[in-house]
Amino acid sequence: MTSAREIKDTLYQQVARVGKALSSPKRLELVELLCQGEMHVEQLATEAGISLKLASAHLKELRLAQLVALRRDGRRVFYSLVDDQVADLWVALRACAENRLLELRSALGEVVSHPHELSPLNGKSLLNQARRGELTVIDVRPANEYAQAHLPYARSMPLAELKQRLDELPPDRPVVAYCRGPFCLLAKDAVTLLAQAGVNATRLEDGVAEWRARGLPLAQ
Amino acid sequence: MTSAREIKDTLYQQVARVGKALSSPKRLELVELLCQGEMHVEQLATEAGISLKLASAHLKELRLAQLVALRRDGRRVFYSLVDDQVADLWVALRACAENRLLELRSALGEVVSHPHELSPLNGKSLLNQARRGELTVIDVRPANEYAQAHLPYARSMPLAELKQRLDELPPDRPVVAYCRGPFCLLAKDAVTLLAQAGVNATRLEDGVAEWRARGLPLAQ
DNA sequence: CTAATATTCTTTAGATAATTAGATTATTTA
DNA sequence: TAAATAATCTAATTATCTAAAGAATATTAG
């Protein structure tokens, strides 16, 4: 004999498990990292700026909420999102927060300090211009993230190597740099570096998760 | 002098405010109720089965996360979602939980115990059949929720009045009943009641929030 | 089989949240 | 202006979460 109230309580409790998994800043950062592809615990801990132990504990929470899955390879444990719906949820949650929290907007202002550095293009026209070779799209994330999924026509130029590889960029052609998404600082730094080298560079705010959530295609 | 880490921490913290707001079962239930339209605190508390004080406290949390807004009318305080994006987020979160948590699926099985009672129609064809008068769509939520938004061609027949108003239903025509969404028990009870009265009745799982999230039109 | 590495498990302290009851504020009605 | 109503605020208790540190486990290399 299960009462209506008990059934309802169970239903909302279960959904709240997912909400709870998304209620900690560090877990959100881990989810965003996993939107870039699978990573092992040490990578995740380093990128998120937390201890390995804490990363492991947060990943366990995400695993209990069935948002991530793990795969063992030798002595490494690789985590990944269970599917793209989780990435879409992250993008939706971020967008919702962005659209209503003033504190978030002003903090984001520090990431995108120079509006003219932002690529004014929408996805489709960027795609077209890139295909025609009218501009160069570079992916400034670490190479292993590029290898797992990247924007069409984008070439991998990790921020760490960018300075040494400037000569690989086709001359006299605008460059659009992207990274992990709106919260990531890699593309911002890339644009600054390129501008100092005299390259006409802008940043695309989207990462692969945002790109896919818009229904646009990705390459591997 | 704000470090990159500090900026990032702020960004994820802000998004986590929204995640945190969605991490409590009772707050989720309140959000789902507010998807039906604005309600005052006592209504919300009664429907969610909690005390007025607790409802007030949860609503304050939702307000701090900027997910709901309030309006005072006389001695009543009416709450509503700040916009449809919040309703979409609720629908997305529920869908994400539904698709991966087995416990949720089995609990949901108790709400939708008889699969043949579920309307097999998709939104557009339901709309067409309703327009042509081939079936009767009834909204079994309380009348004030119907008044704020409802499915096109639906008529209001609150569950509480349904038994007395059976004669208003066009005879020999299938009836599709809907309520607040997949977690709501009103439509299930309506279908049971109608079936006992010999009416060919099925349930539509969608509520207005799900309907709108699918990009389908609503009426007022 | 042993040592080294990568990760998880366990425990703990401090911080934060949920819930309840009592006091308080704002609004309407008499 | 006083009483009644609706909701919020404050304070207290209990429960839960975060983060860190030490112990334990699983896998590989020697």
Short mmCIF file of C-alpha atoms (C1' of nucleotides) in Angstrom, two decimals:
data_model
loop_
_atom_site.label_atom_id
_atom_site.label_comp_id
_atom_site.label_asym_id
_atom_site.label_seq_id
_atom_site.Cartn_x
_atom_site.Cartn_y
_atom_site.Cartn_z
CA MET A 1 0.00 0.00 0.00
CA THR A 2 1.87 3.01 -1.33
CA SER A 3 0.13 6.34 -0.91
CA ALA A 4 -0.01 8.97 -3.60
CA ARG A 5 2.17 11.23 -1.47
CA GLU A 6 4.80 8.52 -1.08
CA ILE A 7 4.97 7.91 -4.82
CA LYS A 8 5.28 11.62 -5.52
CA ASP A 9 7.95 12.06 -2.85
CA THR A 10 9.96 9.26 -4.45
CA LEU A 11 9.69 10.81 -7.91
CA TYR A 12 10.88 14.25 -6.83
CA GLN A 13 13.58 12.73 -4.65
CA GLN A 14 15.01 10.92 -7.63
CA VAL A 15 15.09 14.04 -9.78
CA ALA A 16 16.64 15.90 -6.86
CA ARG A 17 19.52 13.39 -6.96
CA VAL A 18 20.48 14.86 -10.32
CA GLY A 19 19.92 18.39 -9.05
CA LYS A 20 22.11 17.66 -6.04
CA ALA A 21 24.86 16.36 -8.28
CA LEU A 22 24.73 19.73 -10.05
CA SER A 23 24.69 21.77 -6.84
CA SER A 24 28.43 21.89 -6.17
CA PRO A 25 30.73 24.28 -8.10
CA LYS A 26 33.50 21.73 -8.33
CA ARG A 27 31.22 19.02 -9.64
CA LEU A 28 29.97 21.42 -12.30
CA GLU A 29 33.54 22.17 -13.29
CA LEU A 30 34.20 18.44 -13.59
CA VAL A 31 31.09 18.02 -15.74
CA GLU A 32 32.23 20.79 -18.04
CA LEU A 33 35.65 19.18 -18.36
CA LEU A 34 34.00 15.85 -19.18
CA CYS A 35 32.01 17.63 -21.90
CA GLN A 36 35.36 17.84 -23.71
CA GLY A 37 35.73 14.06 -23.68
CA GLU A 38 36.89 11.37 -21.29
CA MET A 39 39.66 12.15 -18.81
CA HIS A 40 41.39 10.32 -16.00
CA VAL A 41 41.08 11.40 -12.39
CA GLU A 42 44.44 13.13 -12.16
CA GLN A 43 43.74 15.23 -15.28
CA LEU A 44 40.36 16.22 -13.88
CA ALA A 45 41.80 17.08 -10.46
CA THR A 46 44.59 19.16 -11.98
CA GLU A 47 42.32 21.06 -14.36
CA ALA A 48 39.77 21.75 -11.63
CA GLY A 49 42.45 22.80 -9.16
CA ILE A 50 41.53 20.31 -6.45
CA SER A 51 43.18 17.33 -4.80
CA LEU A 52 42.98 13.92 -6.39
CA LYS A 53 41.05 12.61 -3.42
CA LEU A 54 38.45 15.32 -3.56
CA ALA A 55 38.07 14.86 -7.32
CA SER A 56 37.53 11.15 -6.74
CA ALA A 57 34.86 11.86 -4.12
CA HIS A 58 33.01 14.30 -6.41
CA LEU A 59 33.21 11.86 -9.30
CA LYS A 60 31.64 9.25 -7.09
CA GLU A 61 28.71 11.58 -6.45
CA LEU A 62 28.30 12.16 -10.17
CA ARG A 63 28.47 8.42 -10.72
CA LEU A 64 25.75 7.75 -8.13
CA ALA A 65 23.53 10.24 -9.94
CA GLN A 66 24.32 8.29 -13.13
CA LEU A 67 25.68 11.34 -14.88
CA VAL A 68 29.16 9.90 -15.50
CA ALA A 69 30.56 6.45 -16.09
CA LEU A 70 34.04 5.08 -15.59
CA ARG A 71 36.31 2.80 -17.55
CA ARG A 72 39.50 1.30 -16.26
CA ASP A 73 42.53 1.25 -18.51
CA GLY A 74 45.62 -0.15 -16.81
CA ARG A 75 46.17 1.80 -13.67
CA ARG A 76 44.20 4.79 -14.93
CA VAL A 77 40.48 5.29 -14.40
CA PHE A 78 38.84 7.28 -17.16
CA TYR A 79 35.58 9.09 -16.57
CA SER A 80 33.13 10.27 -19.20
CA LEU A 81 29.59 11.62 -19.39
CA VAL A 82 27.06 8.84 -19.81
CA ASP A 83 25.64 10.61 -22.87
CA ASP A 84 25.16 13.94 -24.62
CA GLN A 85 21.94 14.65 -22.73
CA VAL A 86 24.08 15.37 -19.67
CA ALA A 87 26.17 17.85 -21.65
CA ASP A 88 22.96 19.48 -22.87
CA LEU A 89 21.74 19.74 -19.28
CA TRP A 90 24.99 21.48 -18.28
CA VAL A 91 24.62 23.94 -21.16
CA ALA A 92 20.97 24.58 -20.25
CA LEU A 93 21.77 25.07 -16.57
CA ARG A 94 24.61 27.47 -17.35
CA ALA A 95 22.45 29.42 -19.79
CA CYS A 96 19.67 29.68 -17.22
CA ALA A 97 22.07 30.94 -14.57
CA GLU A 98 23.70 33.35 -17.00
CA ASN A 99 20.39 34.87 -17.99
CA ARG A 100 19.29 35.72 -14.45
CA LEU A 101 22.21 36.06 -12.06
CA LEU A 102 23.83 39.46 -12.25
CA GLU A 103 26.82 38.27 -10.21
CA LEU A 104 27.49 35.66 -12.88
CA ARG A 105 27.28 38.20 -15.68
CA SER A 106 29.72 40.53 -14.03
CA ALA A 107 32.17 37.71 -13.30
CA LEU A 108 31.82 36.62 -16.90
CA GLY A 109 32.67 40.17 -17.88
CA GLU A 110 36.20 39.49 -16.62
CA VAL A 111 36.52 36.53 -18.97
CA VAL A 112 35.22 38.47 -21.95
CA SER A 113 36.67 41.82 -21.09
CA HIS A 114 36.99 43.15 -24.63
CA PRO A 115 33.73 42.76 -26.54
CA HIS A 116 35.39 43.42 -29.88
CA GLU A 117 37.40 40.28 -29.34
CA LEU A 118 34.26 38.19 -29.44
CA SER A 119 33.41 36.53 -32.70
CA PRO A 120 30.16 38.06 -33.90
CA LEU A 121 29.45 35.09 -36.12
CA ASN A 122 26.70 32.59 -35.64
CA GLY A 123 27.49 28.90 -35.99
CA LYS A 124 26.37 28.33 -39.56
CA SER A 125 28.10 31.31 -41.11
CA LEU A 126 31.28 30.53 -39.18
CA LEU A 127 31.11 27.04 -40.61
CA ASN A 128 30.68 28.37 -44.14
CA GLN A 129 33.51 30.87 -43.89
CA ALA A 130 35.79 28.23 -42.41
CA ARG A 131 34.97 25.81 -45.20
CA ARG A 132 35.72 28.43 -47.84
CA GLY A 133 38.99 29.18 -46.09
CA GLU A 134 38.07 32.80 -45.43
CA LEU A 135 39.09 32.40 -41.81
CA THR A 136 41.12 30.02 -39.69
CA VAL A 137 39.43 28.27 -36.77
CA ILE A 138 41.83 27.08 -34.08
CA ASP A 139 41.10 24.82 -31.13
CA VAL A 140 43.38 25.92 -28.28
CA ARG A 141 42.49 23.12 -25.84
CA PRO A 142 45.01 20.37 -25.08
CA ALA A 143 45.48 18.03 -28.03
CA ASN A 144 43.73 15.03 -26.44
CA GLU A 145 40.52 17.01 -26.10
CA TYR A 146 40.71 18.07 -29.75
CA ALA A 147 41.26 14.42 -30.66
CA GLN A 148 37.97 13.36 -29.04
CA ALA A 149 35.73 15.93 -30.72
CA HIS A 150 36.23 19.33 -32.31
CA LEU A 151 34.51 21.86 -34.51
CA PRO A 152 34.55 21.16 -38.25
CA TYR A 153 37.50 22.73 -40.12
CA ALA A 154 39.21 23.56 -36.82
CA ARG A 155 42.89 22.80 -36.41
CA SER A 156 44.48 21.93 -33.09
CA MET A 157 46.77 24.61 -31.69
CA PRO A 158 46.96 24.16 -27.93
CA LEU A 159 47.56 27.41 -26.08
CA ALA A 160 50.79 26.01 -24.63
CA GLU A 161 52.26 25.59 -28.14
CA LEU A 162 50.65 28.55 -29.85
CA LYS A 163 53.57 30.98 -29.49
CA GLN A 164 55.97 28.57 -31.16
CA ARG A 165 53.58 27.64 -33.95
CA LEU A 166 52.43 31.09 -35.10
CA ASP A 167 54.01 30.54 -38.50
CA GLU A 168 51.59 27.68 -39.19
CA LEU A 169 48.70 30.13 -39.40
CA PRO A 170 47.81 31.17 -42.95
CA PRO A 171 48.86 34.82 -43.29
CA ASP A 172 46.44 37.71 -43.76
CA ARG A 173 43.47 35.69 -42.65
CA PRO A 174 41.39 36.31 -39.52
CA VAL A 175 41.71 33.71 -36.80
CA VAL A 176 38.83 32.49 -34.58
CA ALA A 177 39.91 30.71 -31.40
CA TYR A 178 37.68 28.57 -29.20
CA CYS A 179 38.20 26.45 -26.09
CA ARG A 180 35.96 24.64 -23.59
CA GLY A 181 33.13 27.14 -23.52
CA PRO A 182 32.20 30.52 -22.11
CA PHE A 183 33.84 29.87 -18.71
CA CYS A 184 37.17 28.75 -20.11
CA LEU A 185 40.07 31.19 -20.22
CA LEU A 186 42.20 29.45 -22.86
CA ALA A 187 40.69 31.18 -25.89
CA LYS A 188 40.84 34.57 -24.19
CA ASP A 189 44.55 34.12 -23.56
CA ALA A 190 45.04 32.86 -27.11
CA VAL A 191 43.39 35.96 -28.56
CA THR A 192 45.56 38.21 -26.40
CA LEU A 193 48.69 36.38 -27.51
CA LEU A 194 47.67 36.48 -31.19
CA ALA A 195 46.80 40.16 -31.02
CA GLN A 196 50.25 40.91 -29.60
CA ALA A 197 51.72 39.05 -32.58
CA GLY A 198 49.73 41.26 -34.92
CA VAL A 199 47.18 38.61 -35.88
CA ASN A 200 43.54 39.59 -36.35
CA ALA A 201 42.04 37.26 -33.79
CA THR A 202 38.61 36.89 -32.19
CA ARG A 203 37.17 34.46 -29.71
CA LEU A 204 34.22 32.14 -30.20
CA GLU A 205 32.48 31.62 -26.86
CA ASP A 206 31.11 28.21 -27.72
CA GLY A 207 32.86 24.99 -26.85
CA VAL A 208 31.98 21.60 -28.30
CA ALA A 209 29.11 21.10 -25.81
CA GLU A 210 27.48 24.43 -26.71
CA TRP A 211 28.07 23.73 -30.40
CA ARG A 212 26.40 20.33 -30.20
CA ALA A 213 23.54 21.66 -28.08
CA ARG A 214 22.80 24.09 -30.93
CA GLY A 215 22.39 21.11 -33.20
CA LEU A 216 25.56 21.82 -35.16
CA PRO A 217 27.86 19.03 -36.35
CA LEU A 218 31.18 18.06 -34.80
CA ALA A 219 34.22 16.36 -36.27
CA GLN A 220 36.59 13.78 -34.85
CA MET B 1 44.11 41.54 -8.89
CA THR B 2 41.78 38.64 -9.48
CA SER B 3 43.39 35.35 -10.39
CA ALA B 4 42.09 33.08 -13.12
CA ARG B 5 41.20 30.51 -10.50
CA GLU B 6 39.18 33.04 -8.52
CA ILE B 7 37.20 34.09 -11.58
CA LYS B 8 36.46 30.49 -12.49
CA ASP B 9 35.45 29.65 -8.94
CA THR B 10 33.00 32.54 -8.97
CA LEU B 11 31.49 31.43 -12.27
CA TYR B 12 30.86 27.85 -11.19
CA GLN B 13 29.65 29.01 -7.78
CA GLN B 14 26.98 31.11 -9.43
CA VAL B 15 25.75 28.29 -11.64
CA ALA B 16 25.79 26.03 -8.59
CA ARG B 17 23.31 28.44 -6.95
CA VAL B 18 20.77 27.38 -9.55
CA GLY B 19 21.78 23.72 -9.18
CA LYS B 20 21.40 24.01 -5.41
CA ALA B 21 17.94 25.48 -5.83
CA LEU B 22 17.05 22.37 -7.83
CA SER B 23 18.60 19.95 -5.35
CA SER B 24 15.66 19.64 -2.95
CA PRO B 25 12.65 17.43 -3.78
CA LYS B 26 10.19 19.88 -2.29
CA ARG B 27 11.63 22.82 -4.21
CA LEU B 28 11.33 20.80 -7.42
CA GLU B 29 7.71 20.07 -6.60
CA LEU B 30 7.11 23.79 -6.07
CA VAL B 31 8.77 24.58 -9.39
CA GLU B 32 6.55 22.07 -11.15
CA LEU B 33 3.47 23.61 -9.54
CA LEU B 34 4.61 27.06 -10.65
CA CYS B 35 4.93 25.70 -14.19
CA GLN B 36 1.12 25.60 -14.11
CA GLY B 37 0.92 29.33 -13.42
CA GLU B 38 1.19 31.68 -10.46
CA MET B 39 0.02 30.49 -7.05
CA HIS B 40 -0.03 31.91 -3.53
CA VAL B 41 2.02 30.41 -0.73
CA GLU B 42 -0.86 28.55 0.94
CA GLN B 43 -1.87 26.88 -2.34
CA LEU B 44 1.70 25.83 -2.95
CA ALA B 45 2.13 24.50 0.57
CA THR B 46 -1.12 22.54 0.41
CA GLU B 47 -0.39 21.02 -3.00
CA ALA B 48 3.16 20.08 -2.02
CA GLY B 49 2.01 18.66 1.30
CA ILE B 50 4.25 20.84 3.47
CA SER B 51 3.75 23.54 6.11
CA LEU B 52 3.27 27.13 5.08
CA LYS B 53 6.47 28.11 6.84
CA LEU B 54 8.52 25.52 5.06
CA ALA B 55 7.01 26.46 1.72
CA SER B 56 7.88 30.08 2.42
CA ALA B 57 11.48 29.12 3.24
CA HIS B 58 11.85 27.05 0.06
CA LEU B 59 10.33 29.81 -2.04
CA LYS B 60 12.86 32.21 -0.58
CA GLU B 61 15.65 29.91 -1.77
CA LEU B 62 14.14 29.79 -5.26
CA ARG B 63 13.83 33.57 -5.18
CA LEU B 64 17.51 34.00 -4.20
CA ALA B 65 18.45 31.82 -7.17
CA GLN B 66 16.26 34.12 -9.29
CA LEU B 67 14.11 31.27 -10.49
CA VAL B 68 10.84 32.66 -9.13
CA ALA B 69 9.43 36.12 -8.54
CA LEU B 70 6.70 37.31 -6.20
CA ARG B 71 3.82 39.71 -6.47
CA ARG B 72 1.73 40.93 -3.59
CA ASP B 73 -2.02 41.14 -3.99
CA GLY B 74 -3.84 42.17 -0.86
CA ARG B 75 -2.80 39.86 1.91
CA ARG B 76 -1.76 37.13 -0.52
CA VAL B 77 1.70 36.74 -1.99
CA PHE B 78 1.69 35.14 -5.43
CA TYR B 79 4.75 33.39 -6.77
CA SER B 80 5.53 32.63 -10.40
CA LEU B 81 8.47 31.43 -12.48
CA VAL B 82 10.55 34.33 -13.75
CA ASP B 83 10.21 32.99 -17.30
CA ASP B 84 9.67 29.91 -19.45
CA GLN B 85 13.38 29.08 -19.50
CA VAL B 86 13.00 27.92 -15.89
CA ALA B 87 10.12 25.63 -16.87
CA ASP B 88 12.27 24.27 -19.72
CA LEU B 89 15.08 23.60 -17.26
CA TRP B 90 12.70 21.66 -15.02
CA VAL B 91 11.52 19.59 -17.99
CA ALA B 92 15.12 18.95 -19.08
CA LEU B 93 16.22 17.98 -15.58
CA ARG B 94 13.30 15.61 -15.16
CA ALA B 95 13.91 14.05 -18.56
CA CYS B 96 17.59 13.58 -17.76
CA ALA B 97 16.76 11.90 -14.43
CA GLU B 98 14.06 9.77 -16.04
CA ASN B 99 16.41 8.49 -18.70
CA ARG B 100 19.08 7.25 -16.32
CA LEU B 101 17.70 6.52 -12.86
CA LEU B 102 16.09 3.11 -12.68
CA GLU B 103 14.53 3.94 -9.29
CA LEU B 104 12.72 6.83 -10.93
CA ARG B 105 11.44 4.67 -13.76
CA SER B 106 10.06 2.07 -11.41
CA ALA B 107 8.38 4.70 -9.24
CA LEU B 108 6.94 6.24 -12.38
CA GLY B 109 5.61 2.81 -13.23
CA GLU B 110 3.19 3.22 -10.34
CA VAL B 111 1.85 6.42 -11.83
CA VAL B 112 1.46 4.93 -15.30
CA SER B 113 0.55 1.42 -14.27
CA HIS B 114 -1.50 0.55 -17.35
CA PRO B 115 0.39 1.32 -20.54
CA HIS B 116 -2.73 0.98 -22.68
CA GLU B 117 -4.13 3.95 -20.82
CA LEU B 118 -1.41 6.17 -22.19
CA SER B 119 -2.22 8.27 -25.20
CA PRO B 120 -0.04 7.00 -28.04
CA LEU B 121 -0.41 10.27 -29.92
CA ASN B 122 2.29 12.79 -30.52
CA GLY B 123 1.53 16.45 -29.97
CA LYS B 124 0.76 17.52 -33.53
CA SER B 125 -1.59 14.68 -34.37
CA LEU B 126 -3.39 15.12 -31.05
CA LEU B 127 -3.83 18.75 -31.92
CA ASN B 128 -5.25 17.90 -35.34
CA GLN B 129 -7.66 15.29 -34.05
CA ALA B 130 -8.83 17.62 -31.31
CA ARG B 131 -9.42 20.41 -33.82
CA ARG B 132 -11.46 18.12 -36.04
CA GLY B 133 -13.47 17.04 -33.00
CA GLU B 134 -12.44 13.40 -33.35
CA LEU B 135 -11.51 13.30 -29.70
CA THR B 136 -12.16 15.33 -26.56
CA VAL B 137 -9.20 16.75 -24.67
CA ILE B 138 -9.92 17.51 -21.02
CA ASP B 139 -7.75 19.42 -18.54
CA VAL B 140 -8.35 17.87 -15.11
CA ARG B 141 -6.30 20.38 -13.10
CA PRO B 142 -8.01 22.93 -10.85
CA ALA B 143 -9.81 25.61 -12.84
CA ASN B 144 -7.42 28.43 -11.96
CA GLU B 145 -4.51 26.56 -13.52
CA TYR B 146 -6.52 25.97 -16.69
CA ALA B 147 -7.32 29.66 -16.74
CA GLN B 148 -3.63 30.63 -16.85
CA ALA B 149 -2.61 28.37 -19.72
CA HIS B 150 -3.91 25.18 -21.27
CA LEU B 151 -3.61 22.99 -24.34
CA PRO B 152 -5.46 24.17 -27.44
CA TYR B 153 -9.00 22.74 -27.79
CA ALA B 154 -8.88 21.44 -24.21
CA ARG B 155 -11.88 22.02 -21.95
CA SER B 156 -11.56 22.40 -18.20
CA MET B 157 -12.96 19.47 -16.21
CA PRO B 158 -11.25 19.47 -12.80
CA LEU B 159 -10.96 15.98 -11.35
CA ALA B 160 -13.03 17.05 -8.33
CA GLU B 161 -16.01 17.88 -10.57
CA LEU B 162 -15.54 15.20 -13.20
CA LYS B 163 -17.98 12.65 -11.78
CA GLN B 164 -20.83 15.16 -11.71
CA ARG B 165 -20.09 16.50 -15.17
CA LEU B 166 -19.75 13.28 -17.17
CA ASP B 167 -22.80 14.21 -19.26
CA GLU B 168 -20.95 17.23 -20.68
CA LEU B 169 -18.62 14.91 -22.59
CA PRO B 170 -19.63 14.36 -26.22
CA PRO B 171 -20.81 10.75 -26.43
CA ASP B 172 -19.04 8.02 -28.40
CA ARG B 173 -15.85 9.99 -28.67
CA PRO B 174 -12.50 9.05 -27.08
CA VAL B 175 -11.34 11.29 -24.26
CA VAL B 176 -7.72 12.31 -23.62
CA ALA B 177 -7.02 13.64 -20.12
CA TYR B 178 -3.94 15.56 -19.05
CA CYS B 179 -2.80 17.26 -15.85
CA ARG B 180 0.44 18.82 -14.56
CA GLY B 181 2.85 16.43 -16.22
CA PRO B 182 4.26 12.94 -15.90
CA PHE B 183 4.53 13.08 -12.08
CA CYS B 184 0.97 14.27 -11.49
CA LEU B 185 -1.67 11.76 -10.47
CA LEU B 186 -4.76 13.75 -11.47
CA ALA B 187 -5.01 12.46 -15.04
CA LYS B 188 -4.39 8.89 -13.94
CA ASP B 189 -7.31 9.12 -11.50
CA ALA B 190 -9.44 10.80 -14.17
CA VAL B 191 -8.82 7.96 -16.62
CA THR B 192 -9.71 5.38 -13.97
CA LEU B 193 -12.92 7.24 -13.16
CA LEU B 194 -13.85 7.63 -16.82
CA ALA B 195 -13.11 3.98 -17.57
CA GLN B 196 -15.44 2.94 -14.75
CA ALA B 197 -18.14 5.10 -16.34
CA GLY B 198 -17.63 3.26 -19.61
CA VAL B 199 -15.82 6.11 -21.36
CA ASN B 200 -12.93 5.32 -23.71
CA ALA B 201 -10.26 7.39 -21.95
CA THR B 202 -6.48 7.66 -22.23
CA ARG B 203 -3.93 9.80 -20.49
CA LEU B 204 -1.54 12.29 -22.08
CA GLU B 205 1.63 12.42 -19.99
CA ASP B 206 2.52 15.98 -20.98
CA GLY B 207 1.51 18.99 -18.97
CA VAL B 208 1.67 22.57 -20.20
CA ALA B 209 5.41 22.83 -19.42
CA GLU B 210 6.29 19.72 -21.42
CA TRP B 211 3.97 20.84 -24.22
CA ARG B 212 5.62 24.26 -24.43
CA ALA B 213 9.11 22.77 -24.19
CA ARG B 214 8.28 20.74 -27.32
CA GLY B 215 7.61 24.01 -29.09
CA LEU B 216 3.86 23.43 -29.31
CA PRO B 217 1.36 26.27 -28.83
CA LEU B 218 -0.72 26.93 -25.73
CA ALA B 219 -4.04 28.71 -25.30
CA GLN B 220 -5.30 31.01 -22.57
"C1'" DC C 1 56.25 -11.89 -5.15
"C1'" DT C 2 57.44 -6.95 -4.13
"C1'" DA C 3 57.41 -2.19 -5.00
"C1'" DA C 4 55.35 1.65 -7.19
"C1'" DT C 5 51.41 4.01 -8.99
"C1'" DA C 6 46.58 5.43 -9.35
"C1'" DT C 7 42.54 5.59 -7.18
"C1'" DT C 8 39.10 4.74 -3.74
"C1'" DC C 9 37.45 4.11 1.04
"C1'" DT C 10 37.06 5.73 5.82
"C1'" DT C 11 37.10 8.99 9.17
"C1'" DT C 12 36.89 13.53 10.83
"C1'" DA C 13 36.16 18.64 11.61
"C1'" DG C 14 33.99 22.53 10.13
"C1'" DA C 15 30.48 24.62 7.27
"C1'" DT C 16 25.93 24.61 5.40
"C1'" DA C 17 21.09 23.19 4.92
"C1'" DA C 18 16.31 21.40 6.37
"C1'" DT C 19 12.79 21.64 9.45
"C1'" DT C 20 10.09 23.26 13.33
"C1'" DA C 21 8.23 26.67 16.65
"C1'" DG C 22 7.80 31.33 18.28
"C1'" DA C 23 7.99 36.25 17.30
"C1'" DT C 24 7.27 39.83 13.78
"C1'" DT C 25 5.60 42.38 9.73
"C1'" DA C 26 2.19 43.76 6.24
"C1'" DT C 27 -2.45 43.99 4.78
"C1'" DT C 28 -7.33 43.99 5.17
"C1'" DT C 29 -11.66 44.11 7.73
"C1'" DA C 30 -14.54 45.58 11.51
"C1'" DT D 1 -7.53 51.94 15.85
"C1'" DA D 2 -7.98 46.90 16.94
"C1'" DA D 3 -8.48 42.27 15.40
"C1'" DA D 4 -7.75 38.82 11.95
"C1'" DT D 5 -5.20 36.93 8.23
"C1'" DA D 6 -1.10 35.75 5.33
"C1'" DA D 7 3.44 35.40 5.12
"C1'" DT D 8 8.12 36.11 6.64
"C1'" DC D 9 11.95 36.38 9.93
"C1'" DT D 10 14.65 34.52 13.80
"C1'" DA D 11 16.48 30.99 16.50
"C1'" DA D 12 17.38 26.30 17.62
"C1'" DT D 13 18.01 21.47 16.45
"C1'" DT D 14 19.19 17.91 13.56
"C1'" DA D 15 21.05 16.31 9.43
"C1'" DT D 16 24.00 16.63 5.47
"C1'" DC D 17 27.99 18.31 2.67
"C1'" DT D 18 32.81 19.77 1.73
"C1'" DA D 19 37.39 19.09 2.10
"C1'" DA D 20 41.43 17.03 4.02
"C1'" DA D 21 44.34 13.20 5.78
"C1'" DG D 22 45.44 8.38 6.54
"C1'" DA D 23 44.42 3.54 5.37
"C1'" DA D 24 43.15 0.30 1.88
"C1'" DT D 25 42.65 -1.64 -2.87
"C1'" DA D 26 43.74 -2.65 -7.71
"C1'" DT D 27 46.96 -2.74 -11.37
"C1'" DT D 28 51.38 -2.79 -13.50
"C1'" DA D 29 56.52 -3.09 -13.62
"C1'" DG D 30 60.48 -5.28 -12.04
#
